[in-house]
Amino acid sequence: MLGATDLTQILETTEPQRLPSPERRTDLRIGAGIGIDEAARYVGCTRIALIRYELGHPIDDEHHERYWLVMRASWAICVLRGVE
């Protein structure tokens, strides 16, 4: 399970311009080993809301911003593991 400190350290090494496309949201999170419940807790919304968001439904700006922090961390973890 990732903690906030782990995410912060990973994000500091992530290049925002190399983030993946929205189409890879779920695959990327799963590839990094971040479960939907863990991501929802970090983002601060319900599991159902996050699943709907990953499928393309709208979400409010605050949760959107937090979700993209999770995605940046997921991307960084995948790159570190060579799973990009």
Coordinates of C-alpha atoms in Angstrom, one line a residue:
M1 CA 0.0 0.0 0.0
L2 CA 1.3 3.4 -0.9
G3 CA 1.5 6.2 1.6
A4 CA 1.3 9.9 0.9
T5 CA 5.1 10.2 1.4
D6 CA 5.7 7.4 -1.2
L7 CA 3.5 9.2 -3.7
T8 CA 5.2 12.5 -3.1
Q9 CA 8.7 11.0 -3.7
I10 CA 7.5 9.3 -6.9
L11 CA 5.8 12.4 -8.2
E12 CA 9.0 14.5 -7.7
T13 CA 10.7 12.2 -10.3
T14 CA 7.8 12.2 -12.8
E15 CA 7.8 14.2 -15.9
P16 CA 4.3 15.6 -16.4
Q17 CA 4.7 15.9 -20.2
R18 CA 5.2 12.2 -20.4
L19 CA 1.9 11.2 -18.6
P20 CA -0.2 8.6 -20.3
S21 CA -3.4 9.2 -22.1
P22 CA -6.7 9.0 -20.2
E23 CA -7.6 5.8 -22.2
R24 CA -5.0 4.0 -20.1
R25 CA -6.3 5.0 -16.6
T26 CA -7.4 1.6 -15.3
D27 CA -4.6 -0.4 -17.0
L28 CA -2.0 2.0 -15.6
R29 CA -3.4 1.9 -12.0
I30 CA -3.6 -1.9 -12.1
G31 CA -0.1 -2.2 -13.6
A32 CA 1.3 -0.2 -10.7
G33 CA -0.4 -2.5 -8.2
I34 CA -2.7 0.3 -6.9
G35 CA -6.1 -1.1 -6.1
I36 CA -9.3 0.8 -6.8
D37 CA -10.1 1.0 -3.0
E38 CA -6.6 2.3 -2.2
A39 CA -6.9 4.9 -5.0
A40 CA -10.4 5.9 -3.9
R41 CA -9.2 6.4 -0.3
Y42 CA -6.4 8.6 -1.5
V43 CA -8.6 10.6 -3.9
G44 CA -11.3 10.9 -1.2
C45 CA -14.3 9.7 -3.2
T46 CA -16.2 6.4 -3.3
R47 CA -15.1 3.3 -5.1
I48 CA -18.1 3.5 -7.4
A49 CA -17.3 7.2 -8.2
L50 CA -13.7 6.3 -9.1
I51 CA -14.8 3.4 -11.3
R52 CA -17.2 5.6 -13.1
Y53 CA -14.5 8.2 -13.6
E54 CA -12.1 5.6 -15.0
L55 CA -14.8 4.7 -17.5
G56 CA -15.1 8.3 -18.6
H57 CA -17.8 9.9 -16.4
P58 CA -17.2 13.4 -15.0
I59 CA -15.9 14.0 -11.5
D60 CA -15.5 17.3 -9.6
D61 CA -12.2 19.3 -9.9
E62 CA -10.9 18.5 -6.5
H63 CA -11.2 14.7 -7.0
H64 CA -9.9 15.0 -10.6
E65 CA -6.7 16.7 -9.4
R66 CA -6.1 14.0 -6.7
Y67 CA -6.9 11.3 -9.2
W68 CA -4.2 12.6 -11.6
L69 CA -1.7 12.5 -8.7
V70 CA -2.5 8.8 -8.4
M71 CA -2.1 8.4 -12.1
R72 CA 1.2 10.2 -12.1
A73 CA 2.4 8.0 -9.3
S74 CA 1.1 4.9 -11.2
W75 CA 3.0 6.0 -14.3
A76 CA 6.2 6.5 -12.3
I77 CA 5.9 3.1 -10.6
C78 CA 5.3 1.4 -14.0
V79 CA 8.3 3.1 -15.5
L80 CA 10.5 2.1 -12.5
R81 CA 9.4 -1.5 -12.9
G82 CA 9.9 -1.3 -16.7
V83 CA 6.2 -2.0 -17.4
E84 CA 5.5 1.3 -19.2

